[in-house]
Coordinates of C-alpha atoms (C1' of nucleotides) in Angstrom, one line a residue:
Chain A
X738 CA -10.3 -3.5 -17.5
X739 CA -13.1 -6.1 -18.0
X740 CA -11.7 -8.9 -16.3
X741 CA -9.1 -8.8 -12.8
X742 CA -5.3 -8.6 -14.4
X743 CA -2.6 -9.4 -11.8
X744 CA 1.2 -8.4 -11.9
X745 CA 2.8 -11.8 -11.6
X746 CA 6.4 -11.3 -10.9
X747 CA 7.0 -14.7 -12.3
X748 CA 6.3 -13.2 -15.5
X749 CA 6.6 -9.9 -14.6
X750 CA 3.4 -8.7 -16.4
X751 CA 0.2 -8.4 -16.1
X752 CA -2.1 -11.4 -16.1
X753 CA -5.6 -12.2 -16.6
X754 CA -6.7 -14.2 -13.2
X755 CA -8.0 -17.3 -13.7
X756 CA -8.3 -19.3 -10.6
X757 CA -7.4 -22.9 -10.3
X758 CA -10.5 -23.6 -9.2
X759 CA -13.7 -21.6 -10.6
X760 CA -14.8 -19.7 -7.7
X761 CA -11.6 -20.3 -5.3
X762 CA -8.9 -18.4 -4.3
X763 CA -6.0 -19.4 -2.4
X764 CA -4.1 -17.3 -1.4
X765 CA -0.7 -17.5 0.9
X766 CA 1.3 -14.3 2.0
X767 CA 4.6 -13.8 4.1
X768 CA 3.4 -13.1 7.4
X769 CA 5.8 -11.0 10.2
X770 CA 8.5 -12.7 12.3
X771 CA 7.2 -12.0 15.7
X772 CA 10.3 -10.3 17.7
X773 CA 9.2 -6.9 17.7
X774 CA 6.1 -4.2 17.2
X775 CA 5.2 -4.0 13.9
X776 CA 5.8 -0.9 11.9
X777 CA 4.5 0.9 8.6
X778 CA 6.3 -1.5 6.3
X779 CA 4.0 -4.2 7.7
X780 CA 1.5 -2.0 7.5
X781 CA 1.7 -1.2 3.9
X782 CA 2.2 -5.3 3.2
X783 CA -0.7 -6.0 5.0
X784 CA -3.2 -3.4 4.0
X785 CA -2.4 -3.9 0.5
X786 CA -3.2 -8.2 0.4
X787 CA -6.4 -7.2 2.9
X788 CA -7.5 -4.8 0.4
X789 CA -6.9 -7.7 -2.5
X790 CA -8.8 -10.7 -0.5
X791 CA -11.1 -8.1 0.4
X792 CA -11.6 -7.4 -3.6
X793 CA -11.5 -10.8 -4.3
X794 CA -14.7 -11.8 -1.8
X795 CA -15.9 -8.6 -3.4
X796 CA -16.3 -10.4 -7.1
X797 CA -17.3 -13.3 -5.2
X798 CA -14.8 -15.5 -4.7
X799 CA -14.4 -17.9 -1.9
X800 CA -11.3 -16.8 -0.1
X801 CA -9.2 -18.5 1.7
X802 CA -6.2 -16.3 3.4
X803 CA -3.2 -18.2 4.8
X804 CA -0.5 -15.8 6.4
X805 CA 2.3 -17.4 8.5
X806 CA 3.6 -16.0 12.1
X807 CA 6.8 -16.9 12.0
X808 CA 8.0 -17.6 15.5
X809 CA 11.8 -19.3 15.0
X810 CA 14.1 -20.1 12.4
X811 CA 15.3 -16.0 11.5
X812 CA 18.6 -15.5 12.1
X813 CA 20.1 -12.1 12.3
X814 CA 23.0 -12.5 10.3
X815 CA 24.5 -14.4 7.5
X816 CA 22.6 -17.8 7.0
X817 CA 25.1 -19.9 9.2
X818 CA 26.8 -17.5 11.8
X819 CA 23.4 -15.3 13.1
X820 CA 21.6 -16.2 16.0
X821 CA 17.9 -16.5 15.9
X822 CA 16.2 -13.1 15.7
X823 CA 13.7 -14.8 18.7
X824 CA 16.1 -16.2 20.6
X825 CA 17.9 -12.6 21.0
X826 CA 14.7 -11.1 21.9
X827 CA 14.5 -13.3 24.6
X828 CA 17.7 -13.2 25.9
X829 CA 17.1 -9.2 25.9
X830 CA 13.5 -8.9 27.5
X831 CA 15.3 -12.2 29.8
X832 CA 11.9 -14.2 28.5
X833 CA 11.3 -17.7 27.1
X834 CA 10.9 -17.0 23.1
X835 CA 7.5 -18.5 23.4
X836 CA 6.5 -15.6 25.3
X837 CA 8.6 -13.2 23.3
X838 CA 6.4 -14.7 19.8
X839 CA 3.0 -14.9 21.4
X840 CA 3.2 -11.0 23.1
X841 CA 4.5 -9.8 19.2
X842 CA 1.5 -12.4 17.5
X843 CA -0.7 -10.4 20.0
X844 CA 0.3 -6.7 19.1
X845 CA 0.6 -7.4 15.5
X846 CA -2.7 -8.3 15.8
X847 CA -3.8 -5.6 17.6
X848 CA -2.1 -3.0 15.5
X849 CA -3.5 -5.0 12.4
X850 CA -7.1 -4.8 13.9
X851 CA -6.5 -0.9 14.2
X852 CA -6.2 -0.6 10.5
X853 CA -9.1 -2.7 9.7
X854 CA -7.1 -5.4 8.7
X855 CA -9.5 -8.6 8.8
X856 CA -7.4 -11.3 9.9
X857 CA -6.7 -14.3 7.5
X858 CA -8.6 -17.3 7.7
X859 CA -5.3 -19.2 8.6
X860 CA -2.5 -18.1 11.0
X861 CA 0.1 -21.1 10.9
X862 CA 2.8 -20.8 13.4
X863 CA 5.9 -22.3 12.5
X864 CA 6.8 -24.1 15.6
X865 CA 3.3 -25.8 15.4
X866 CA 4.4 -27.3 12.2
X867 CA 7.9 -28.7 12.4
X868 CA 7.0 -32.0 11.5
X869 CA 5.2 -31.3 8.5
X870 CA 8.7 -29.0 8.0
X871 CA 11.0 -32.2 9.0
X872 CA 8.5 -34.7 6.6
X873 CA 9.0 -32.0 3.6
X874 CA 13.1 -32.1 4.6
X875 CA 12.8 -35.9 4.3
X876 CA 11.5 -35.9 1.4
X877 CA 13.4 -33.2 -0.6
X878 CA 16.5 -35.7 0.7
X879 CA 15.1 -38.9 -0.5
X880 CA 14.6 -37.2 -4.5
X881 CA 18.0 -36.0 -4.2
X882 CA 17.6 -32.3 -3.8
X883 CA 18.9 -32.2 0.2
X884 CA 21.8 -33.6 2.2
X885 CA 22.9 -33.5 5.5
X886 CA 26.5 -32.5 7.0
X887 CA 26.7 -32.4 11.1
X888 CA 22.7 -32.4 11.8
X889 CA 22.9 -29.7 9.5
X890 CA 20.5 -29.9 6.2
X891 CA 20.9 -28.2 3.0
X892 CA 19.0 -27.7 -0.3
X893 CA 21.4 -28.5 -3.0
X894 CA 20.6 -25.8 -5.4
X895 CA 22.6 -27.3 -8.3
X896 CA 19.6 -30.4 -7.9
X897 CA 16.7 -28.1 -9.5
X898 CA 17.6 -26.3 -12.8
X899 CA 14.5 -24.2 -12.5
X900 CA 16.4 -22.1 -9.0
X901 CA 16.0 -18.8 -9.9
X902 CA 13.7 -18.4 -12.2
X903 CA 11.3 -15.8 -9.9
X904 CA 14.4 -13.4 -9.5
X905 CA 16.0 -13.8 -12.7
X906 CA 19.1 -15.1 -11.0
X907 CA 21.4 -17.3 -12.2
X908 CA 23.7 -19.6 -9.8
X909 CA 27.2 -18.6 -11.2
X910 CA 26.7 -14.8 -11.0
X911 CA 26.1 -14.7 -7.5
X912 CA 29.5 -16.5 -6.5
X913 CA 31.4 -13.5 -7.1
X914 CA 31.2 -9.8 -5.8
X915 CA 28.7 -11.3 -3.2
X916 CA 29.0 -11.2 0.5
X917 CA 28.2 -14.5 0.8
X918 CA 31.5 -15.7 2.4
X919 CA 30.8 -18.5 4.9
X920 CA 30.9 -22.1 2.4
X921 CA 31.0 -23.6 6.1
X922 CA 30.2 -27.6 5.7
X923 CA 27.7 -26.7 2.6
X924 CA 28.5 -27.7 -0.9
X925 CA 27.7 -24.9 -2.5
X926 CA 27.7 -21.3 -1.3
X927 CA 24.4 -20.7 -2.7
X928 CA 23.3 -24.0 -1.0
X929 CA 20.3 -22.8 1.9
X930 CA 19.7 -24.4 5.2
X931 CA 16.6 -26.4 5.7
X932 CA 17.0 -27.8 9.1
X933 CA 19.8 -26.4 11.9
X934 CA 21.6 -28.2 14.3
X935 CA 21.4 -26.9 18.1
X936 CA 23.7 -27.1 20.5
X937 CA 22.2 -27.3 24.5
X938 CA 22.6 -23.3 24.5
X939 CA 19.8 -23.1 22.0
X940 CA 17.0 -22.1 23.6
X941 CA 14.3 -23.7 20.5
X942 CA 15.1 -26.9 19.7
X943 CA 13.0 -30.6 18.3
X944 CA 14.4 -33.6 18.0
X945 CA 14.3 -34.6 14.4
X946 CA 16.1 -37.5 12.3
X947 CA 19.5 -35.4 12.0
X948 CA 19.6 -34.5 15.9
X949 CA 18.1 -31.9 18.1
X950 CA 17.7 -28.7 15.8
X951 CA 15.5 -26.2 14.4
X952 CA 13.9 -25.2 10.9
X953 CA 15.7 -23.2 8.6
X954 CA 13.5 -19.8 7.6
X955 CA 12.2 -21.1 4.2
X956 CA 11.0 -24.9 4.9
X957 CA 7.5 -23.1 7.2
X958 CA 6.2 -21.5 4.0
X959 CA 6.6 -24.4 1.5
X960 CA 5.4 -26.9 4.4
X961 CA 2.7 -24.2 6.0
X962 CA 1.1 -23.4 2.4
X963 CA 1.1 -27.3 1.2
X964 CA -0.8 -28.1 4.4
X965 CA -3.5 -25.5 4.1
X966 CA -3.6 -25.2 0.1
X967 CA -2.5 -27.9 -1.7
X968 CA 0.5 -28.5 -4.0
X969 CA -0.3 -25.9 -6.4
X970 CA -2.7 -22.4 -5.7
X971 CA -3.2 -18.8 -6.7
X972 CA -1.7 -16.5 -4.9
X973 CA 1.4 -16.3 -3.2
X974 CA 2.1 -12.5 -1.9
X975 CA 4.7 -11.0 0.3
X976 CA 7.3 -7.6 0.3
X977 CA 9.3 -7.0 -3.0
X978 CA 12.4 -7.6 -0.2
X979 CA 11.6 -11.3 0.2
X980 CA 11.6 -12.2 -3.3
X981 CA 15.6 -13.5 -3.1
X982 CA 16.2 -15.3 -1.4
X983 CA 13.4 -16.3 0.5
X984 CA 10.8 -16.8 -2.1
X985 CA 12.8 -18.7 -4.7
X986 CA 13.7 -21.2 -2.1
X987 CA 10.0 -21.9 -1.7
X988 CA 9.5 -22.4 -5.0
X989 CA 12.5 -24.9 -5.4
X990 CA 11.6 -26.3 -2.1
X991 CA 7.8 -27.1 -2.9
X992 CA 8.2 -27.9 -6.7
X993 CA 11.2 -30.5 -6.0
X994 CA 8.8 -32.3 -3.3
X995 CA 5.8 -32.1 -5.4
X996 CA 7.1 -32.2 -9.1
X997 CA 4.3 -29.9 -10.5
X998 CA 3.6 -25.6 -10.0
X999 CA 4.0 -24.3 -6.7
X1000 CA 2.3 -20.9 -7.4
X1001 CA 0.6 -19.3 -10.2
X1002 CA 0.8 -15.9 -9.2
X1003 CA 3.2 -14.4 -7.4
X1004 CA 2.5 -11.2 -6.5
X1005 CA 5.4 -8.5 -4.5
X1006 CA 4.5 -5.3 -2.7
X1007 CA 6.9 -2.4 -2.9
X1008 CA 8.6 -0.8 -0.1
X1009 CA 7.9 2.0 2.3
X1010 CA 10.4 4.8 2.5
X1011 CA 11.5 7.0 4.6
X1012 CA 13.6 9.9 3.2
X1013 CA 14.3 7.6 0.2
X1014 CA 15.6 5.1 2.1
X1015 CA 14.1 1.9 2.9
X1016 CA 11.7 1.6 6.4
X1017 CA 13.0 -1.6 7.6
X1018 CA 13.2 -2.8 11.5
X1019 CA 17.0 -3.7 10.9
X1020 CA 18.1 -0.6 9.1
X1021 CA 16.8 1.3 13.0
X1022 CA 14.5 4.0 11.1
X1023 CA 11.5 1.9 11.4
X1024 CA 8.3 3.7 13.2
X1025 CA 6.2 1.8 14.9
X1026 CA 2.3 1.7 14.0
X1027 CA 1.9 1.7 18.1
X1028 CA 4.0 5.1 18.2
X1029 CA 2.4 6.5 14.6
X1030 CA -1.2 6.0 17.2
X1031 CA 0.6 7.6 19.8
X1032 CA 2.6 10.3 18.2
X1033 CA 5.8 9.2 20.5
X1034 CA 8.7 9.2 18.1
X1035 CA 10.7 11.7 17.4
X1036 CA 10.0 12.0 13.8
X1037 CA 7.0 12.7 14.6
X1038 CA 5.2 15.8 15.7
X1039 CA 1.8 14.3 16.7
X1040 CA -0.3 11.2 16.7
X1041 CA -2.0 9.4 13.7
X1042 CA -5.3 7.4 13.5
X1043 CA -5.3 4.2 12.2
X1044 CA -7.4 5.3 9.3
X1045 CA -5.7 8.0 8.1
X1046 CA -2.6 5.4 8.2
X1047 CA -4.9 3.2 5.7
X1048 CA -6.3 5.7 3.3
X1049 CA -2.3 7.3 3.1
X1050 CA -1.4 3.5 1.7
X1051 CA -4.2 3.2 -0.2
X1052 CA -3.6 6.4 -2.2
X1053 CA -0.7 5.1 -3.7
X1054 CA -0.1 1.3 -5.7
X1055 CA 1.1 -1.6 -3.9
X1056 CA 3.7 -2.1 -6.3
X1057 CA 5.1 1.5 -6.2
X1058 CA 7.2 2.7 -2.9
X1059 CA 5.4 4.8 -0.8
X1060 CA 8.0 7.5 0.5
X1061 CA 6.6 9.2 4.5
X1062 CA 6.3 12.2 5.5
X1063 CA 4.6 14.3 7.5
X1064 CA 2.9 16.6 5.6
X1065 CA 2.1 13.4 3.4
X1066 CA 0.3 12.1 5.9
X1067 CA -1.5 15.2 6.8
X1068 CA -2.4 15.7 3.1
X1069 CA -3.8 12.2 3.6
X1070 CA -5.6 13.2 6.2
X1071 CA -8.0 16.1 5.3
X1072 CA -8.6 14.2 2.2
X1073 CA -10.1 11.0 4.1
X1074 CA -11.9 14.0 6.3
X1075 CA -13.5 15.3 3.2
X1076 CA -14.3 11.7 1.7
X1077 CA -16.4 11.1 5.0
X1078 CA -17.8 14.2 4.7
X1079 CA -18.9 13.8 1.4
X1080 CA -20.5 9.9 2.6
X1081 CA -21.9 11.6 5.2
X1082 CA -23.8 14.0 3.1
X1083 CA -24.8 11.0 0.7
X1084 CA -25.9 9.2 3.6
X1085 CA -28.0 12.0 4.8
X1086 CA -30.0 12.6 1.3
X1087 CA -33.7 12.4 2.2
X1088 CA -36.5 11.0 0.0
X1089 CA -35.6 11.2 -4.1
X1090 CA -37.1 14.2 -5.8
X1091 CA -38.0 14.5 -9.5
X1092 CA -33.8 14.5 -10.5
X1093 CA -32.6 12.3 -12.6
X1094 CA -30.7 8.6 -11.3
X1095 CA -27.1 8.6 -11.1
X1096 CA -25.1 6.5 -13.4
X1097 CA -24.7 3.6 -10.9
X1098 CA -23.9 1.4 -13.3
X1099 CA -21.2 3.3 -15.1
X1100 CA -19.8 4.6 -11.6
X1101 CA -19.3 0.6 -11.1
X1102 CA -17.9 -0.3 -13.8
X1103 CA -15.3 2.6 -13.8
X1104 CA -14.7 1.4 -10.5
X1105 CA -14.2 -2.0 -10.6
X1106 CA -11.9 -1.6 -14.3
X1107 CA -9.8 -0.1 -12.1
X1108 CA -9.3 -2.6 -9.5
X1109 CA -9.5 -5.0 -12.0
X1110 CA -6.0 -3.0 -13.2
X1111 CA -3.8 -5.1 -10.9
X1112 CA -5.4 -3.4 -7.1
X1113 CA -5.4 -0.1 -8.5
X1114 CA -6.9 1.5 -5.0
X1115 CA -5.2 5.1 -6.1
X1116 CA -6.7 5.6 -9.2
X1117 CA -10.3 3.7 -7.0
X1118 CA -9.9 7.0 -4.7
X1119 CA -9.8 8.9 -7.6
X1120 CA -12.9 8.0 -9.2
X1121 CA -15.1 8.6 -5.8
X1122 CA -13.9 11.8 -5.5
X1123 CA -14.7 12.3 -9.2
X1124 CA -18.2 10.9 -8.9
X1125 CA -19.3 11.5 -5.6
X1126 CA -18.4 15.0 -4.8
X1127 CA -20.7 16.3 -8.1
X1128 CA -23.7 13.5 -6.4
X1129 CA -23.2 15.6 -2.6
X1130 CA -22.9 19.0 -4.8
X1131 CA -26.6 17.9 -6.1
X1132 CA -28.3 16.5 -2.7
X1133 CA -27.1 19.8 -1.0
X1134 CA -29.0 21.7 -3.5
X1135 CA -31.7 19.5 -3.2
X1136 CA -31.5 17.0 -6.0
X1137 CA -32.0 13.9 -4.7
X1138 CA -31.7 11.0 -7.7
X1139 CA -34.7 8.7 -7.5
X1140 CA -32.0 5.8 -7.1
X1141 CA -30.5 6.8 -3.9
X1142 CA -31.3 4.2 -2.2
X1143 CA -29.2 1.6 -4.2
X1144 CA -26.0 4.3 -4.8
X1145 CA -26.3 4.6 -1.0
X1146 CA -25.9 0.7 -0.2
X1147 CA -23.3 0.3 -3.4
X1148 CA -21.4 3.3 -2.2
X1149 CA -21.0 2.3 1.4
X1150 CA -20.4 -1.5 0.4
X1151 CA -17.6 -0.7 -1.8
X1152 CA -15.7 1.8 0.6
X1153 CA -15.8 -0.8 4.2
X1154 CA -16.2 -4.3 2.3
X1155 CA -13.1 -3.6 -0.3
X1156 CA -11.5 -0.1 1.2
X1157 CA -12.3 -1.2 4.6
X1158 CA -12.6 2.3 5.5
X1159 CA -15.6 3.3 8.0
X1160 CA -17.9 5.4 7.1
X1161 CA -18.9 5.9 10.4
X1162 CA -15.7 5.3 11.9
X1163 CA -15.9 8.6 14.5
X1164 CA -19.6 7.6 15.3
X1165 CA -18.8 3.6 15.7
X1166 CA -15.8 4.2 18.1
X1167 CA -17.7 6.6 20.5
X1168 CA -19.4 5.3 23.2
X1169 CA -23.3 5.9 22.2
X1170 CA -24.0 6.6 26.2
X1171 CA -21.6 9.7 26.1
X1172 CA -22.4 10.2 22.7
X1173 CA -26.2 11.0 23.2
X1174 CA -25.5 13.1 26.5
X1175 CA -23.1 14.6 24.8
X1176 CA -25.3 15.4 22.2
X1177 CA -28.1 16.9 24.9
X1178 CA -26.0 19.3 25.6
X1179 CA -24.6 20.3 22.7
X1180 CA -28.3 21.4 21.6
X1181 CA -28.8 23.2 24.4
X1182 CA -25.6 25.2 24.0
X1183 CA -26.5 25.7 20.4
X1184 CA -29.9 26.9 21.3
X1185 CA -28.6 29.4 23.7
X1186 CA -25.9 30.4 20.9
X1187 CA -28.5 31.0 19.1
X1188 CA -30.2 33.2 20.9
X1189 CA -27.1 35.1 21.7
X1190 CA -26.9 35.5 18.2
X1191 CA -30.6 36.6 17.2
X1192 CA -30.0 39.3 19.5
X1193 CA -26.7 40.2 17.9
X1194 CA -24.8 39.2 20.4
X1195 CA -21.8 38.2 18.7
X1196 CA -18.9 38.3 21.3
X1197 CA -20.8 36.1 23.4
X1198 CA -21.7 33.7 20.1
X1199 CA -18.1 34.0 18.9
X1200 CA -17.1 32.5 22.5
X1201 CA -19.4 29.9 22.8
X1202 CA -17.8 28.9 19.1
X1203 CA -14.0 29.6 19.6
X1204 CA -14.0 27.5 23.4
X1205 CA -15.7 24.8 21.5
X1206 CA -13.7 24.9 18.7
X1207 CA -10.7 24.2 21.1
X1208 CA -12.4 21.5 22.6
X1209 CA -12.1 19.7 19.1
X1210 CA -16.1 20.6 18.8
X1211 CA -16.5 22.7 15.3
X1212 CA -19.9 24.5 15.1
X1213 CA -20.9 25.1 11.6
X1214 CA -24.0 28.2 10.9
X1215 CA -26.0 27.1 7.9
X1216 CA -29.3 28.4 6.4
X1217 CA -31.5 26.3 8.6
X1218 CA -29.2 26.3 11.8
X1219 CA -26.2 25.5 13.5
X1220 CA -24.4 21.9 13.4
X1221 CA -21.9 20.7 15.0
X1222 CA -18.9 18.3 14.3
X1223 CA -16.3 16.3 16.5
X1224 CA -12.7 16.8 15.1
Chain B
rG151 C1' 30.2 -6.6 -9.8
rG152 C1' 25.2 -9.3 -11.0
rC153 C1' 19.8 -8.8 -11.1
rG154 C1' 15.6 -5.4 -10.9
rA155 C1' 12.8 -0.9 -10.3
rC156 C1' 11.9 4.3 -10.5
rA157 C1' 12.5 9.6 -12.1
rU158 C1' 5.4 13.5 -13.2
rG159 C1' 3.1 20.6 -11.6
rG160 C1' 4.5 23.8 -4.4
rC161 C1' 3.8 18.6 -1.9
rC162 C1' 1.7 13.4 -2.3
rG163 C1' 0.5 10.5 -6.3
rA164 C1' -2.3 7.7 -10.8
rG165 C1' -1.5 7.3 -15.8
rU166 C1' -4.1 1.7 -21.4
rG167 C1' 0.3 6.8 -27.8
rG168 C1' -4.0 11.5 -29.2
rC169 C1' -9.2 14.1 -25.0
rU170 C1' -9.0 17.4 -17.3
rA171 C1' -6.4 11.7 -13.1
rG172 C1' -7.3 12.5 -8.0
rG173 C1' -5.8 14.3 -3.2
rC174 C1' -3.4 18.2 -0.3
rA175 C1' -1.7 23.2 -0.4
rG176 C1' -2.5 28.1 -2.9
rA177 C1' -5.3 32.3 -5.5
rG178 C1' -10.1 34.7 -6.7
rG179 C1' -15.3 34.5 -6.1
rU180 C1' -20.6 33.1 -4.2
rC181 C1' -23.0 32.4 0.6
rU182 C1' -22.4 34.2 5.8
rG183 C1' -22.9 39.1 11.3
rC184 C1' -18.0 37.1 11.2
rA185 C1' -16.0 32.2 10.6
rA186 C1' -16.5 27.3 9.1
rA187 C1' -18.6 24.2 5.7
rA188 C1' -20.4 23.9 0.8
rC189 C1' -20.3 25.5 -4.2
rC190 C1' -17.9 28.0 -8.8
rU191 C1' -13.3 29.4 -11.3
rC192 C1' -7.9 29.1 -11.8
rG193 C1' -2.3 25.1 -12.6
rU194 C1' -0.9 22.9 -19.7
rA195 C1' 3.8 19.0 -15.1
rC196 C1' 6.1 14.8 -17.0
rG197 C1' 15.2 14.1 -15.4
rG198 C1' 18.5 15.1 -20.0
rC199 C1' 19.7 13.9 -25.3
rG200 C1' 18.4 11.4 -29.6
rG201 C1' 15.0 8.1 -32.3
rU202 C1' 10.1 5.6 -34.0
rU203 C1' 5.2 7.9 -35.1
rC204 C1' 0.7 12.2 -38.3
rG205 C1' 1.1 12.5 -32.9
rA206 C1' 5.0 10.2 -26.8
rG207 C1' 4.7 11.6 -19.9
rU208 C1' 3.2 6.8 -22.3
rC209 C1' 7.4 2.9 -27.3
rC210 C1' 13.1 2.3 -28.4
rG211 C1' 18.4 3.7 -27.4
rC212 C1' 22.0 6.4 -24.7
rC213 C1' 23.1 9.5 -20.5
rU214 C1' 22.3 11.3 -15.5
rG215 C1' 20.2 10.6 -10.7
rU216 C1' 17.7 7.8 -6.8
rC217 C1' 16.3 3.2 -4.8
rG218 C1' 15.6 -2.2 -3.9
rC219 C1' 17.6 -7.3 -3.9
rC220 C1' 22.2 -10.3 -4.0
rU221 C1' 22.8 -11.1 4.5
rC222 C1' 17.8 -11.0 8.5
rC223 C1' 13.7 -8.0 6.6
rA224 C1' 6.6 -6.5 4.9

RNA sequence: GGCGACAUGGCCGAGUGGCUAGGCAGAGGUCUGCAAAACCUCGUACGGCGGUUCGAGUCCGCCUGUCGCCUCCA
């Protein structure tokens, strides 16, 4: 494609992008509730809206990245009778939820930065917006679209004949077959809460114009997003999951308060599965991303970098369900080993012989038609492996395109500034002290191997090879010497 | 029950109606003291049954199966 298409759910095709305002993009996406570690769900989420702001600053846009940390208002059950996800944490780790929220902002951030997730521009917490939440509330209940019954506030769903229209829901077929049982003081079941009532045993708690109480779970988003973007922008992302309810009440929320478009595009990434079923914290077969690093979970037989994590989500579409495994991620990982191999080698190309240039233009374009397809980083994968490993094939025989130099930059641009995949990830992470001592005496043993080895000593060559080779240290013979690798 | 997805070769996984996706694994070969790496060659797969079409994995219908949402959830 040309020009960047987009799967709006809202349409549920794909659209041409055209940004609200010529070289701006906002762009808001759900962020994590912060009561636990957080696992490869989030991590498929997250990669997959880094990977499309990344594309975005890419073309050129001016991004600006607004995901939430929610820090109150979840409950764990049904919408009236659940206590607040936080508020159990606490009670469990015996902590204030304050510090439960900031130690889960602080490893979701460090698990984030593991992937080479940049961090968006804007991290709204939820508590450190509740009056822009109650002001919204006010508001919604001035126009007509809110009451409140015993310091409890609700959207009145019947108020905005556009609810449902992102889920294709209509009000009267959810009343029956549902599970939604507990009318309680609302008017209608379908009715959502947009500010709580607290009695004194609630730990997080504001005064507000309906009595001490919290936010409901949807009011942070519409309130959060207005604050930072405006009444109307781009891109609103988040999991498939959160579509119903949470989603739709934004919309209804935000467009009833500001009587014009809340989003243009909405855009839902799919699932992660594990044996078909859905990886969620709730559902207890969530792995963390902290145990995928370690290896310490008992699905697992070993530990995972955090870039072999990336490159296994980026292989397959955000909107498709990415099913684990194992030998998935193993797959995953010897082809990320051989991509860097092949980089490496590009990198490595000396001065430009007589060959002819490489295509760089049409290895572009290819390129970007197929992130222009909607974030197509599978089929992206594909077309480096389908370009680049005839380019390495050449430069080992010698062939060095006179263009080099500009497929080298393009090359490495496009796989850390969109992929945000290090080519130099190994290399980057060592410490350069160790490293060059390291490397010292890695010649020297190669030297002596070498020697062993023009003598014909092979048992003593073979042994200097094998006890490296178990040290994670491959030594590779080739015509002009022996290299060496660290696993 | 309502709404919505998906079913692709040993595995993972793309796919705009007609030409090889790609990765991993596997087989054979070249090179090499051996190995590794690299390079070359090799797989005609699209749940089932109909239909539209000159032509369908790709469009339509039906069936079967799996999954998601309808309750917190990336």
């Amino acid at each position: 494609m040309e020009k960047l298409h987009v799967f709006n759910t809202l349409s549920r095709k794909k659209e041409e992008f055209i940004p609200l305002k010529e070289g701006f993009v906002g762009m808001y996406v759900c962020g994590p509730t912060v009561y636990g570690d957080a696992h490869l769900g989030h991590a498929k989420s997250y990669v997959s809206f880094d990977v499309i702001v990344r594309y975005f600053r890419y073309l050129g846009y001016k991004v600006r990245y607004v995901q939430n940390i929610t820090d109150v208002g979840h409950l764990t059950d049904d919408a009236d009778s659940g206590e607040d996800k936080l508020q159990k944490q606490s009670r469990l780790e015996r902590k204030d939820p304050m510090e439960i929220a900031e130690h889960y902002t602080y490893t979701y951030f460090r698990d984030m930065d593991a992937l080479h997730v940049l961090r968006p521009d804007i991290s709204p917490r939820a508590t450190g917006h509740i009056p822009e939440q109650i002001a919204m509330i006010e508001e919604l209940i001035k126009k007509g679209h809110a009451y409140e019954v015993n310091g409890n506030v609700y959207f009145d769903v019947n108020s905005d004949s556009d609810y449902g229209k992102l889920s294709g829901r209509k009000l009267d077929e959810a009343e029956s077959g549902t599970r939604v049982n507990t009318a309680g003081d609302k008017r209608n079941a379908a009715d959502f809460a947009l500010w709580k009532r607290a009695d004194e045993s609630h730990l997080m708690q504001w005064p507000s114009p309906w009595g001490p109480g919290y936010p409901g779970w949807h009011i942070e988003c519409s309130a959060m997003s207005n604050k930072y973007l405006g009444k109307t922008f781009d891109i609103h992302g988040g999991g498939l999951e959160n579509q119903f309810p949470h989603h739709e009440c934004e919309i209804a929320q935000s467009e009833c308060v500001h009587d014009t478009e809340f989003v243009k595009y909405w855009l839902h990434n799919n699932m992660v599965t594990l044996n078909g079923q859905k990886m969620g914290k709730s559902l207890g077969n969530a792995i963390s991303l902290q145990q995928f690093f370690t290896g310490d979970h008992p699905l697992l037989t070993r530990s995972w970098k955090p870039q072999v994590i990336r490159f296994f989500l980026l292989q397959s579409h955000y909107r498709s369900t990415t099913d684990f495994s194992e030998t998935a991620l193993e797959a995953a990982e010897t082809g990320l080993k051989n991509l860097m191999s092949i980089l490496e080698s590009i990198a490595q190309a000396g001065t430009p012989t007589a060959a002819a240039p490489f295509n760089l233009e049409g290895f572009k374009k290819t390129l970007e038609s197929r992130m222009n397809d909607d974030f197509n980083t599978a089929m992206a994968l594909a077309v480096l492996f389908e370009n680049l490993k005839p380019l390495r094939a050449g430069i080992l025989k010698g062939d060095i395109p006179e263009n080099i130099a500009e497929v080298q930059s393009f090359v490495f641009r496009f796989v850390d500034e969109v992929l945000g995949l290090s080519v130099s990830g190994q290399a980057a992470n060592a410490d350069n002290d160790a490293a060059e001592k390291l490397d010292h005496a890695l010649k020297l043993i190669i030297e002596l191997r070498a020697n062993a080895r023009s003598s014909k000593d092979w048992s003593t060559a073979d042994l200097i090879r094998d006890t490296l080779a178990q040290a994670g240290i491959r030594i590779e013979d080739g015509p002009n010497g022996s290299t060496y690798k660290l696993d």
